[in-house]
mmCIF file of C-alpha atoms in Angstrom:
data_model
loop_
_atom_site.group_PDB
_atom_site.id
_atom_site.type_symbol
_atom_site.label_atom_id
_atom_site.label_comp_id
_atom_site.label_asym_id
_atom_site.label_seq_id
_atom_site.Cartn_x
_atom_site.Cartn_y
_atom_site.Cartn_z
ATOM 1 C CA UNK A 800 -18.378 -6.241 24.110
ATOM 2 C CA UNK A 801 -16.930 -3.560 21.908
ATOM 3 C CA UNK A 802 -13.954 -1.745 23.315
ATOM 4 C CA UNK A 803 -12.609 1.782 22.101
ATOM 5 C CA UNK A 804 -9.188 2.764 22.402
ATOM 6 C CA UNK A 805 -8.136 6.868 22.195
ATOM 7 C CA UNK A 806 -5.180 7.814 20.497
ATOM 8 C CA UNK A 807 -3.067 9.645 22.787
ATOM 9 C CA UNK A 808 -1.739 11.600 19.403
ATOM 10 C CA UNK A 809 -3.719 13.788 17.272
ATOM 11 C CA UNK A 810 -5.172 12.461 14.174
ATOM 12 C CA UNK A 811 -3.827 14.825 11.604
ATOM 13 C CA UNK A 812 -0.982 14.024 10.069
ATOM 14 C CA UNK A 813 1.913 16.615 10.660
ATOM 15 C CA UNK A 814 4.666 14.556 8.991
ATOM 16 C CA UNK A 815 4.631 16.328 5.732
ATOM 17 C CA UNK A 816 6.098 19.772 4.918
ATOM 18 C CA UNK A 817 2.816 23.047 4.498
ATOM 19 C CA UNK A 818 4.823 24.078 1.782
ATOM 20 C CA UNK A 819 5.935 21.256 -0.422
ATOM 21 C CA UNK A 820 3.649 18.105 0.632
ATOM 22 C CA UNK A 821 7.923 16.391 1.668
ATOM 23 C CA UNK A 822 8.205 13.775 3.930
ATOM 24 C CA UNK A 823 9.592 14.969 7.450
ATOM 25 C CA UNK A 824 10.265 13.032 10.516
ATOM 26 C CA UNK A 825 8.483 13.957 13.638
ATOM 27 C CA UNK A 826 11.671 14.619 15.395
ATOM 28 C CA UNK A 827 12.674 17.558 12.047
ATOM 29 C CA UNK A 828 9.315 18.732 13.182
ATOM 30 C CA UNK A 829 9.745 19.209 17.072
ATOM 31 C CA UNK A 830 13.087 20.254 16.335
ATOM 32 C CA UNK A 831 12.336 23.076 13.703
ATOM 33 C CA UNK A 832 8.986 23.385 13.526
ATOM 34 C CA UNK A 833 6.839 25.777 14.855
ATOM 35 C CA UNK A 834 5.349 25.367 18.577
ATOM 36 C CA UNK A 835 2.801 22.725 16.981
ATOM 37 C CA UNK A 836 5.142 20.894 15.774
ATOM 38 C CA UNK A 837 4.591 21.833 12.009
ATOM 39 C CA UNK A 838 7.024 21.811 9.476
ATOM 40 C CA UNK A 839 6.682 24.739 7.253
ATOM 41 C CA UNK A 840 9.596 24.345 5.080
ATOM 42 C CA UNK A 841 12.240 21.461 4.891
ATOM 43 C CA UNK A 842 15.453 20.689 3.557
ATOM 44 C CA UNK A 843 13.774 19.427 -0.113
ATOM 45 C CA UNK A 844 12.362 22.734 -0.979
ATOM 46 C CA UNK A 845 14.548 25.123 1.705
ATOM 47 C CA UNK A 846 18.355 26.082 2.583
ATOM 48 C CA UNK A 847 19.906 24.475 6.119
ATOM 49 C CA UNK A 848 20.976 28.143 6.652
ATOM 50 C CA UNK A 849 17.235 29.078 5.991
ATOM 51 C CA UNK A 850 15.453 26.434 8.377
ATOM 52 C CA UNK A 851 18.166 27.063 11.353
ATOM 53 C CA UNK A 852 16.958 30.551 11.033
ATOM 54 C CA UNK A 853 13.050 29.908 11.543
ATOM 55 C CA UNK A 854 11.723 29.339 8.278
ATOM 56 C CA UNK A 855 10.810 25.931 9.066
ATOM 57 C CA UNK A 856 8.808 27.190 12.004
ATOM 58 C CA UNK A 857 7.056 30.080 8.972
ATOM 59 C CA UNK A 858 8.949 32.376 10.432
ATOM 60 C CA UNK A 859 10.225 35.018 7.823
ATOM 61 C CA UNK A 860 14.202 35.048 7.427
ATOM 62 C CA UNK A 861 16.822 37.404 5.776
ATOM 63 C CA UNK A 862 18.501 34.720 3.532
ATOM 64 C CA UNK A 863 16.729 34.721 -0.026
ATOM 65 C CA UNK A 864 14.517 32.223 -0.277
ATOM 66 C CA UNK A 865 16.359 29.214 -3.087
ATOM 67 C CA UNK A 866 12.924 28.937 -4.648
ATOM 68 C CA UNK A 867 12.702 33.641 -5.940
ATOM 69 C CA UNK A 868 16.167 34.137 -5.818
ATOM 70 C CA UNK A 869 18.759 33.171 -8.338
ATOM 71 C CA UNK A 870 21.067 30.893 -7.240
ATOM 72 C CA UNK A 871 20.782 28.544 -4.094
ATOM 73 C CA UNK A 872 21.777 31.335 -1.545
ATOM 74 C CA UNK A 873 20.553 34.080 -3.400
ATOM 75 C CA UNK A 874 23.525 34.199 -4.997
ATOM 76 C CA UNK A 875 24.329 33.708 -9.017
ATOM 77 C CA UNK A 876 23.443 30.625 -10.175
ATOM 78 C CA UNK A 877 25.392 27.518 -10.751
ATOM 79 C CA UNK A 878 26.682 27.440 -14.195
#
């Protein structure tokens, strides 16, 4: 007789940032991620100010993106 177990969680691994591929915890995804607990940005590729305003959930935020702005927070680069 063969026993089959059905996992109570999805088979897709959502514990990675959808932007940079870095590992993110399940808790980070639940707190900062979108409605499906997926992180679109993380602490490796974005700032906490932007993450806490919705960038991890895939939303556009008013704070400049550190990847496209000169300084980490949109100001002058560090010397």
